[in-house]
C-alpha cells in the first residue's frame, strides 16, 4: 500500500472514531425480512434502474441553487471561520482550499481553524470565532455539533451564525446549529443498490459494509434498503457494521468469510470507498474476482485507480471543488439574509471503466466532472470574467 494511502486511512480512522458514538463491534443483519412479499420472486423490471444508472453517468450540469446576488457587496467587511473535522484529512482539506479560493475571488476574510481532529481543538475554534466576532462559523465534514452544544449555543446567542456542512443527508436533523447544509446520501445508497440489480440481471446477492458511527451512514444504508425493497425485494442482502477503527483488522476477514460461506455472493458494497483497500485483498486471496465485484461511493482518487486496474467496478464520485463553492454560496446567502439553500446541490457522478480515463492517470481530485459549475457560480455571484 502506498504511503499516502496509509496516511489517509490513518487520519480517517482517527477522525471519525471521535465524531460520534461508536457501535462497539461487528454486527450482521439480512434484508429482506422473513415475511418477504408474495411477488418477491417475480422477474425484476430493469428499466428503472437502467435509467437511473445512465442518468448519473452523464457529465454533471450546473443548476443554480437560488437567485443571483452581488456577492462582493454582500460580503464586504464580513468574515467566515471554518473548522474542518481535521486539517490533516485530505478530503476536507481540499474542500478548504476551494473555499479559500472563493473568499479571495469575492474579497472577504476567510480563516481555516487548523486542528488534528480533537474535539478540544474544535472547542478552541468555536471560542475563537465567538471572541473575534466572525459573522459565520462553518463546521465542515464531520465536525459534530453534538459535542459542541455549549459553544454553538453561545455563538448563536451572540449573533454568530453556525452552519454544519457536508455532514448529513437531507432527511437527517442536526441539532443546535443555525442551519445544516446536507447532501443526497440517500440517493447515493439507492444508486449502489440499482447498480447491483442491473449488473446481476435482477439477482443481486450483496454484502454491504458500513460504519454506523458516522452520521451519514444512516442515510446511505436507508437508501440501499429502500431501493432493494422497492425494486428487487427478492435480493439477498447482508449488512455488516465495521467501526472505522476496525477497518484494517476486520474488513478483509469479514469479506473473505462471506465469500467462502456463500458461493453465490456477487457484490461487495463498501459504502465509503476507502474501505475498498481492505476488500480488494479479500477478493484476491479467495480468487473470486470473476464473480464478486465492488461498487462503492466517494470518488477517492486511489479507488478510481482501482477501477482502471480492474479491481473495483464502480465508484460514485463527488467533485470537492464544486462542494467548496456550494458551501460558500449557501453561507454567503445566509449572511446576506437571503433564503438559505439547505441542499449542497452536489451532483453525483458514476465512474466505471467506460469513463475512468477522464479522472486522470493517476486519478486526480475534482478532475473529470467538467467545469460548468465554475462559470455557473461566477455568474450567480456577479463576478463573471
XYZ file of C-alpha atoms in Angstrom:
385
model
C 0.000 0.000 0.000
C 1.329 3.394 -0.910
C 2.415 5.720 1.903
C -0.241 8.323 1.047
C -2.971 5.686 1.253
C -1.751 4.534 4.669
C -1.681 8.145 5.888
C -5.152 8.829 4.524
C -6.576 5.722 6.187
C -4.917 6.588 9.493
C -6.444 10.041 9.511
C -9.890 8.756 8.536
C -9.764 6.159 11.303
C -8.805 8.785 13.855
C -11.241 11.403 12.649
C -14.487 9.500 12.543
C -13.867 7.485 15.687
C -14.294 10.698 17.682
C -17.169 12.327 15.830
C -19.998 10.144 17.093
C -20.887 7.277 19.375
C -19.179 4.051 18.291
C -21.249 0.927 17.727
C -18.942 -1.338 19.635
C -18.303 -4.148 17.195
C -19.226 -6.014 14.067
C -22.843 -6.972 13.523
C -24.820 -8.540 10.722
C -28.418 -8.473 9.570
C -30.252 -9.571 6.466
C -32.748 -7.973 4.088
C -35.499 -8.619 3.141
C -37.204 -9.909 6.320
C -38.585 -13.417 6.585
C -42.070 -12.277 5.564
C -40.950 -11.131 2.116
C -43.671 -10.059 -0.326
C -45.551 -12.739 -2.240
C -44.224 -11.360 -5.522
C -40.621 -11.323 -4.304
C -39.608 -13.947 -6.834
C -41.233 -12.160 -9.766
C -38.989 -11.038 -12.614
C -37.439 -7.661 -11.852
C -38.177 -4.786 -14.234
C -34.723 -3.396 -15.044
C -35.904 -0.332 -16.970
C -35.943 1.984 -13.950
C -32.519 1.018 -12.585
C -31.054 1.262 -16.086
C -32.439 4.789 -16.418
C -31.014 5.791 -13.047
C -27.536 4.500 -13.796
C -27.393 6.118 -17.225
C -28.623 9.422 -15.795
C -25.722 9.554 -13.350
C -23.138 8.568 -15.947
C -23.866 11.809 -17.783
C -21.440 14.677 -17.165
C -22.909 16.805 -14.340
C -24.742 20.011 -15.240
C -24.813 23.142 -13.099
C -28.164 24.073 -11.578
C -28.415 27.443 -9.862
C -29.382 26.878 -6.206
C -31.062 30.277 -5.959
C -31.390 33.749 -7.414
C -28.239 35.700 -8.432
C -26.826 38.179 -5.900
C -23.944 40.629 -5.677
C -21.517 38.531 -3.642
C -18.855 41.251 -3.342
C -21.358 43.747 -1.962
C -22.883 41.159 0.392
C -19.533 40.022 1.799
C -17.798 43.395 2.124
C -16.440 43.551 5.672
C -17.772 40.074 6.509
C -15.850 37.078 7.796
C -16.163 33.281 7.936
C -14.262 30.862 10.173
C -14.225 27.224 9.045
C -13.499 24.382 11.464
C -12.911 21.187 9.455
C -13.124 17.787 11.099
C -9.313 17.688 10.722
C -6.821 19.726 8.740
C -4.912 16.501 8.122
C -7.874 14.876 6.337
C -7.232 15.228 2.568
C -10.952 15.184 1.810
C -11.914 18.170 3.972
C -8.608 19.959 3.444
C -9.162 20.056 -0.308
C -12.620 21.487 0.287
C -10.994 24.143 2.490
C -8.603 25.015 -0.347
C -11.549 25.650 -2.633
C -13.334 27.749 -0.003
C -10.244 29.931 0.465
C -10.090 30.448 -3.293
C -13.684 31.654 -3.349
C -13.004 34.096 -0.495
C -10.063 35.539 -2.425
C -12.163 35.927 -5.572
C -15.025 37.620 -3.723
C -12.856 39.601 -1.316
C -13.675 38.740 2.290
C -11.928 37.305 5.334
C -11.854 33.528 5.474
C -9.923 31.560 8.086
C -9.452 27.823 8.497
C -9.089 26.755 12.127
C -6.267 24.220 11.806
C -6.723 21.167 14.002
C -5.898 17.480 14.232
C -9.420 16.230 14.768
C -9.581 16.626 18.539
C -12.908 17.876 19.978
C -10.959 20.073 22.389
C -9.453 21.806 19.361
C -12.934 22.300 17.869
C -13.955 23.930 21.169
C -10.979 26.279 20.904
C -12.001 27.136 17.354
C -15.575 27.891 18.400
C -14.345 30.142 21.208
C -12.021 31.939 18.786
C -14.854 32.504 16.344
C -17.038 33.956 19.097
C -14.321 36.143 20.624
C -13.225 37.515 17.243
C -16.834 38.158 16.244
C -16.854 36.243 12.982
C -20.119 36.560 11.084
C -20.350 32.801 10.490
C -18.675 29.637 11.748
C -18.625 26.675 9.373
C -18.391 23.119 10.794
C -17.122 21.042 7.894
C -17.305 17.382 7.029
C -17.673 15.665 10.401
C -17.104 18.395 12.975
C -20.014 17.228 15.093
C -22.262 19.920 16.611
C -23.481 17.385 19.159
C -20.160 17.562 21.019
C -20.093 21.363 20.790
C -23.535 22.186 22.174
C -22.461 24.835 24.743
C -20.163 26.581 22.269
C -22.672 26.509 19.411
C -25.435 27.861 21.619
C -23.181 30.620 22.954
C -22.214 31.619 19.414
C -25.744 31.710 18.064
C -26.933 33.644 21.138
C -24.263 36.256 20.354
C -25.489 36.539 16.772
C -22.820 34.362 15.131
C -24.341 32.021 12.577
C -23.178 28.380 12.841
C -23.602 26.049 9.848
C -22.803 22.330 9.645
C -21.765 21.282 6.133
C -21.253 18.004 4.259
C -22.231 16.027 7.336
C -25.678 14.522 6.774
C -28.392 13.523 4.363
C -31.309 15.835 3.618
C -33.636 13.901 5.901
C -31.316 13.908 8.929
C -31.772 16.586 11.574
C -28.642 18.166 13.061
C -29.249 19.877 16.427
C -28.111 23.249 17.784
C -26.771 24.826 14.567
C -28.304 27.807 12.753
C -28.552 25.784 9.550
C -27.442 22.416 8.187
C -26.290 22.008 4.593
C -26.938 18.411 3.594
C -26.224 16.273 0.552
C -28.146 13.404 -1.037
C -26.502 10.483 0.736
C -29.780 8.576 0.446
C -29.608 8.793 -3.345
C -26.036 7.511 -3.291
C -27.292 4.455 -1.418
C -30.097 3.925 -3.928
C -27.653 4.103 -6.830
C -25.443 1.472 -5.213
C -28.452 -0.842 -4.991
C -29.512 -0.002 -8.557
C -26.062 -0.885 -9.892
C -26.053 -4.351 -8.331
C -29.614 -5.033 -9.505
C -28.756 -4.046 -13.066
C -25.431 -5.841 -13.294
C -26.813 -9.124 -11.911
C -29.903 -9.039 -14.136
C -32.119 -8.675 -11.083
C -30.401 -11.319 -8.961
C -28.167 -9.412 -6.531
C -26.519 -11.256 -3.650
C -24.786 -8.456 -1.791
C -22.629 -7.848 1.259
C -22.963 -4.207 2.422
C -20.212 -2.919 4.716
C -20.995 0.150 6.821
C -19.616 2.138 9.748
C -22.650 3.043 11.800
C -20.926 5.635 13.989
C -20.605 8.013 11.015
C -23.558 10.441 10.792
C -24.139 9.940 7.055
C -24.222 6.123 7.275
C -27.877 6.029 8.294
C -28.920 7.958 5.198
C -26.847 5.827 2.806
C -27.940 2.490 4.275
C -31.594 3.526 4.361
C -31.292 4.392 0.673
C -29.854 0.953 -0.080
C -32.543 -0.860 1.917
C -35.422 1.128 0.481
C -34.255 0.671 -3.109
C -33.858 -3.078 -2.775
C -37.254 -3.356 -1.101
C -38.949 -1.330 -3.829
C -37.123 -2.510 -6.924
C -35.890 -6.012 -6.105
C -37.465 -7.473 -2.956
C -36.016 -10.890 -3.765
C -32.464 -9.550 -3.386
C -30.274 -11.293 -0.849
C -28.517 -8.596 1.164
C -26.373 -8.903 4.277
C -25.325 -5.842 6.286
C -22.096 -5.836 8.265
C -21.087 -2.961 10.544
C -17.348 -2.437 10.943
C -16.484 0.641 13.042
C -13.769 2.725 11.413
C -11.036 1.882 13.957
C -11.541 -1.774 12.964
C -11.335 -1.363 9.196
C -7.741 -2.544 8.900
C -8.268 -5.607 11.097
C -11.815 -6.767 10.350
C -12.968 -5.841 6.852
C -10.745 -8.287 4.984
C -11.636 -11.201 7.262
C -15.363 -10.371 7.103
C -15.286 -10.290 3.308
C -13.218 -13.467 2.960
C -15.574 -15.326 5.292
C -18.620 -14.094 3.372
C -17.163 -15.155 0.017
C -16.239 -18.617 1.271
C -19.541 -19.067 3.091
C -21.706 -18.112 0.123
C -20.516 -19.266 -3.315
C -23.314 -17.230 -4.939
C -22.255 -13.878 -3.444
C -21.765 -11.497 -6.357
C -21.255 -7.981 -4.920
C -19.462 -6.247 -2.082
C -20.720 -2.704 -1.367
C -18.377 -0.835 0.993
C -20.390 2.369 1.457
C -17.232 4.505 1.863
C -14.741 3.767 -0.869
C -11.617 3.900 1.311
C -12.854 0.578 2.733
C -12.046 -0.899 -0.674
C -8.350 -1.190 0.078
C -9.283 -3.998 2.518
C -11.978 -5.527 0.318
C -9.729 -5.920 -2.730
C -7.188 -8.185 -0.926
C -10.023 -10.386 0.345
C -11.307 -10.917 -3.186
C -7.794 -11.569 -4.475
C -6.982 -14.006 -1.666
C -10.139 -16.020 -2.354
C -9.535 -15.844 -6.127
C -13.121 -14.717 -6.643
C -12.660 -11.606 -8.806
C -14.550 -13.187 -11.694
C -17.785 -13.458 -9.702
C -17.512 -10.890 -6.871
C -17.482 -7.210 -7.851
C -17.174 -3.975 -5.858
C -19.487 -0.941 -6.072
C -18.820 1.970 -3.711
C -19.140 5.712 -3.023
C -16.945 8.863 -2.665
C -14.667 9.037 -5.720
C -11.379 8.956 -3.798
C -8.525 9.040 -6.350
C -6.768 5.826 -5.328
C -10.084 3.948 -5.596
C -10.680 5.425 -9.044
C -7.285 3.979 -9.936
C -8.596 0.609 -8.720
C -11.281 0.904 -11.418
C -8.594 1.404 -14.062
C -6.812 -1.674 -12.704
C -9.997 -3.765 -12.796
C -10.134 -4.209 -9.002
C -13.244 -2.057 -8.388
C -16.153 -1.995 -10.820
C -17.901 1.284 -9.917
C -17.459 4.315 -7.679
C -19.963 7.166 -7.218
C -17.892 10.351 -7.103
C -18.394 13.937 -5.991
C -16.344 16.989 -7.029
C -14.637 18.553 -3.990
C -14.114 21.930 -5.648
C -17.810 22.005 -6.525
C -18.573 21.236 -2.872
C -16.421 24.219 -1.830
C -18.401 26.608 -3.996
C -21.746 25.155 -2.974
C -20.898 25.670 0.698
C -19.702 29.221 0.103
C -22.827 30.035 -1.903
C -25.161 28.853 0.856
C -23.223 30.597 3.608
C -22.975 33.910 1.752
C -26.733 33.790 1.190
C -27.270 33.229 4.908
C -25.050 36.191 5.798
C -26.918 38.329 3.266
C -30.282 37.469 4.788
C -31.341 35.635 1.628
C -33.247 32.332 1.760
C -30.882 29.611 2.924
C -30.203 26.833 0.424
C -30.138 23.679 2.541
C -29.146 21.465 -0.398
C -25.489 21.483 -1.452
C -26.754 20.675 -4.932
C -23.732 18.435 -5.483
C -24.259 16.135 -8.474
C -23.246 12.516 -8.105
C -21.266 11.012 -10.968
C -20.780 7.317 -11.645
C -17.254 6.233 -12.531
C -16.621 2.900 -14.224
C -14.352 1.512 -16.910
C -16.163 3.486 -19.624
C -15.131 6.946 -18.346
C -12.307 6.410 -15.866
C -9.649 7.942 -18.128
C -11.338 11.337 -17.639
C -10.245 11.242 -13.995
C -6.552 11.402 -14.952
C -3.861 8.763 -14.751
C -3.281 8.546 -11.876
C -6.693 9.904 -10.869
C -6.800 13.466 -9.569
C -9.186 15.234 -7.194
C -12.035 17.199 -8.812
C -10.976 16.042 -12.286
C -13.322 14.720 -14.950
C -16.525 16.367 -13.723
C -16.466 19.208 -16.255
C -16.208 22.918 -15.452
C -19.818 24.108 -15.915
C -20.042 24.838 -12.193
C -17.212 27.396 -12.338
C -18.946 29.636 -14.851
C -22.276 28.951 -13.175
C -21.258 30.190 -9.750
C -19.338 33.170 -11.157
C -22.443 34.354 -12.991
C -24.578 33.699 -9.921
C -22.286 35.847 -7.769
C -21.840 38.609 -10.335
C -18.135 38.019 -10.897
C -18.155 36.687 -14.456
C -14.783 37.057 -16.140
